[in-house]
PDB file of C-alpha atoms in Angstrom:
ATOM      1  CA  MET A1306     -22.990  18.724  -1.419  1.00 47.00           C
ATOM      2  CA  PRO A1307     -21.042  17.197   1.477  1.00 51.00           C
ATOM      3  CA  GLU A1308     -17.529  15.912   0.831  1.00 56.00           C
ATOM      4  CA  THR A1309     -17.009  12.169   0.709  1.00 46.00           C
ATOM      5  CA  PRO A1310     -14.507  11.188   3.349  1.00 46.00           C
ATOM      6  CA  ALA A1311     -11.240   9.828   2.002  1.00 46.00           C
ATOM      7  CA  ILE A1312     -10.797   6.108   2.420  1.00 44.00           C
ATOM      8  CA  ASP A1313      -7.405   5.255   3.946  1.00 52.00           C
ATOM      9  CA  ALA A1314      -5.966   2.281   2.011  1.00 51.00           C
ATOM     10  CA  GLU A1315      -4.070   1.079   5.007  1.00 53.00           C
ATOM     11  CA  ASP A1316      -7.238   0.995   7.152  1.00 54.00           C
ATOM     12  CA  THR A1317      -8.995  -0.849   4.439  1.00 60.00           C
ATOM     13  CA  ALA A1318      -6.243  -3.393   4.124  1.00 61.00           C
ATOM     14  CA  ALA A1319      -6.205  -3.938   7.970  1.00 63.00           C
ATOM     15  CA  GLU A1320     -10.020  -4.355   7.972  1.00 72.00           C
ATOM     16  CA  ASN A1321      -9.871  -6.878   5.072  1.00 76.00           C
ATOM     17  CA  ALA A1322      -7.081  -8.820   6.744  1.00 84.00           C
ATOM     18  CA  GLY A1323      -8.920  -8.589  10.037  1.00 85.00           C
ATOM     19  CA  ALA A1324     -12.049 -10.149   8.523  1.00 88.00           C
ATOM     20  CA  PHE A1325      -9.910 -12.983   7.181  1.00 90.00           C
ATOM     21  CA  VAL A1326      -8.240 -13.566  10.586  1.00 92.00           C
ATOM     22  CA  THR A1327     -11.461 -13.579  12.577  1.00 91.00           C
ATOM     23  CA  GLU A1328     -12.981 -16.295  10.356  1.00 93.00           C
ATOM     24  CA  SER A1329     -10.858 -18.756  12.250  1.00 92.00           C
ATOM     25  CA  ALA A1330     -10.158 -19.103  15.968  1.00 93.00           C
ATOM     26  CA  ALA A1331      -6.851 -20.728  15.092  1.00 95.00           C
ATOM     27  CA  ARG A1332      -5.707 -17.681  13.087  1.00 95.00           C
ATOM     28  CA  VAL A1333      -6.615 -15.359  15.990  1.00 95.00           C
ATOM     29  CA  ALA A1334      -4.704 -17.655  18.371  1.00 95.00           C
ATOM     30  CA  VAL A1335      -1.601 -17.651  16.157  1.00 96.00           C
ATOM     31  CA  LEU A1336      -1.494 -13.924  15.783  1.00 95.00           C
ATOM     32  CA  GLU A1337      -2.113 -13.339  19.451  1.00 94.00           C
ATOM     33  CA  ARG A1338       0.705 -15.690  20.366  1.00 96.00           C
ATOM     34  CA  LEU A1339       3.145 -14.338  17.761  1.00 96.00           C
ATOM     35  CA  VAL A1340       2.822 -10.849  19.177  1.00 94.00           C
ATOM     36  CA  GLU A1341       4.771 -12.292  22.131  1.00 95.00           C
ATOM     37  CA  GLY A1342       7.616 -13.427  19.817  1.00 95.00           C
ATOM     38  CA  PRO A1343       8.416 -16.160  17.252  1.00 95.00           C
ATOM     39  CA  ALA A1344       7.113 -19.732  17.769  1.00 95.00           C
ATOM     40  CA  ALA A1345       6.667 -23.110  16.116  1.00 94.00           C
ATOM     41  CA  PRO A1346       3.194 -24.271  15.260  1.00 93.00           C
ATOM     42  CA  GLY A1347       3.449 -27.064  17.879  1.00 93.00           C
ATOM     43  CA  GLU A1348       4.343 -24.615  20.537  1.00 94.00           C
ATOM     44  CA  ILE A1349       1.477 -22.298  19.632  1.00 96.00           C
ATOM     45  CA  ALA A1350      -0.954 -25.242  19.655  1.00 96.00           C
ATOM     46  CA  ALA A1351       0.179 -26.309  23.094  1.00 95.00           C
ATOM     47  CA  GLU A1352       0.138 -22.849  24.616  1.00 95.00           C
ATOM     48  CA  ARG A1353      -3.199 -21.866  23.172  1.00 93.00           C
ATOM     49  CA  SER A1354      -5.039 -25.220  23.493  1.00 93.00           C
ATOM     50  CA  VAL A1355      -5.681 -25.292  19.808  1.00 94.00           C
ATOM     51  CA  ASP A1356      -5.449 -28.391  17.553  1.00 94.00           C
ATOM     52  CA  ALA A1357      -2.020 -28.679  16.004  1.00 93.00           C
ATOM     53  CA  ALA A1358      -3.323 -29.334  12.458  1.00 95.00           C
ATOM     54  CA  SER A1359      -5.473 -26.241  12.791  1.00 95.00           C
ATOM     55  CA  VAL A1360      -2.520 -24.106  13.887  1.00 95.00           C
ATOM     56  CA  LYS A1361      -0.356 -25.452  10.985  1.00 93.00           C
ATOM     57  CA  ARG A1362      -3.042 -24.542   8.464  1.00 95.00           C
ATOM     58  CA  ALA A1363      -3.506 -21.087  10.109  1.00 96.00           C
ATOM     59  CA  THR A1364       0.206 -20.242  10.045  1.00 94.00           C
ATOM     60  CA  GLU A1365       0.407 -21.132   6.351  1.00 93.00           C
ATOM     61  CA  ALA A1366      -2.774 -19.166   5.526  1.00 95.00           C
ATOM     62  CA  LEU A1367      -1.485 -16.163   7.462  1.00 96.00           C
ATOM     63  CA  ARG A1368       1.854 -16.435   5.709  1.00 95.00           C
ATOM     64  CA  ASP A1369       0.085 -16.479   2.314  1.00 94.00           C
ATOM     65  CA  ARG A1370      -1.422 -13.092   3.272  1.00 94.00           C
ATOM     66  CA  ALA A1371       1.907 -11.741   4.586  1.00 94.00           C
ATOM     67  CA  LEU A1372       0.680 -11.506   8.172  1.00 95.00           C
ATOM     68  CA  THR A1373       3.322 -14.067   9.407  1.00 95.00           C
ATOM     69  CA  GLU A1374       6.720 -14.979   8.071  1.00 95.00           C
ATOM     70  CA  LEU A1375       8.723 -18.219   8.180  1.00 93.00           C
ATOM     71  CA  LEU A1376      11.883 -17.567  10.165  1.00 92.00           C
ATOM     72  CA  VAL A1377      13.476 -21.064  10.463  1.00 81.00           C
ATOM     73  CA  THR A1378      13.195 -24.023   8.186  1.00 71.00           C
ATOM     74  CA  ASP A1379      15.960 -26.380   9.276  1.00 75.00           C
ATOM     75  CA  ASP A1380      14.583 -28.676  11.948  1.00 78.00           C
ATOM     76  CA  GLU A1381      11.349 -26.916  12.746  1.00 80.00           C
ATOM     77  CA  ARG A1382       9.206 -24.227  11.217  1.00 88.00           C
ATOM     78  CA  VAL A1383       9.209 -21.083  13.352  1.00 94.00           C
ATOM     79  CA  TYR A1384       7.013 -18.222  12.443  1.00 95.00           C
ATOM     80  CA  GLY A1385       7.214 -14.524  13.342  1.00 96.00           C
ATOM     81  CA  LEU A1386       4.641 -11.708  13.022  1.00 95.00           C
ATOM     82  CA  THR A1387       5.086  -9.219  10.174  1.00 95.00           C
ATOM     83  CA  ALA A1388       4.432  -5.491  10.496  1.00 93.00           C
ATOM     84  CA  LYS A1389       1.182  -6.083   8.510  1.00 92.00           C
ATOM     85  CA  GLY A1390       0.257  -8.808  11.035  1.00 93.00           C
ATOM     86  CA  GLU A1391       0.941  -6.478  13.910  1.00 93.00           C
ATOM     87  CA  ARG A1392      -1.210  -3.716  12.297  1.00 91.00           C
ATOM     88  CA  THR A1393      -4.056  -6.225  11.699  1.00 91.00           C
ATOM     89  CA  LEU A1394      -3.957  -7.396  15.388  1.00 90.00           C
ATOM     90  CA  PHE A1395      -3.919  -3.721  16.596  1.00 90.00           C
ATOM     91  CA  PHE A1396      -6.872  -2.993  14.325  1.00 88.00           C
ATOM     92  CA  LEU A1397      -8.861  -6.081  15.641  1.00 90.00           C
ATOM     93  CA  GLU A1398      -8.164  -5.105  19.245  1.00 90.00           C
ATOM     94  CA  ALA A1399      -9.017  -1.467  18.689  1.00 89.00           C
ATOM     95  CA  GLU A1400     -12.272  -2.369  16.989  1.00 86.00           C
ATOM     96  CA  GLY A1401     -13.075  -4.821  19.823  1.00 88.00           C
ATOM     97  CA  LYS A1402     -13.204  -7.768  17.418  1.00 87.00           C
ATOM     98  CA  ILE A1403     -10.918  -9.946  19.485  1.00 84.00           C
TER      99      ILE A1403
END
């Protein structure tokens, strides 16, 4: 009987996170922008031509999944990409999904 290939938990997590990200163009735009460095939702919306409300929802949803992190809360919310977010983006690019 052939051996069943082992399932890599990290690959599965990246695939699941990737599916979540690709359900929304705003989520994709946020991750692609944050790979360049931290940014505020308004900045992301302007640079990526995405509705500001969509970017705000996307940053919060990505933060809930630990793909982004809130870096500054004083005057303006600034988000950064987490290691999990970087892995997910890499997975999506490697799979040709974005």
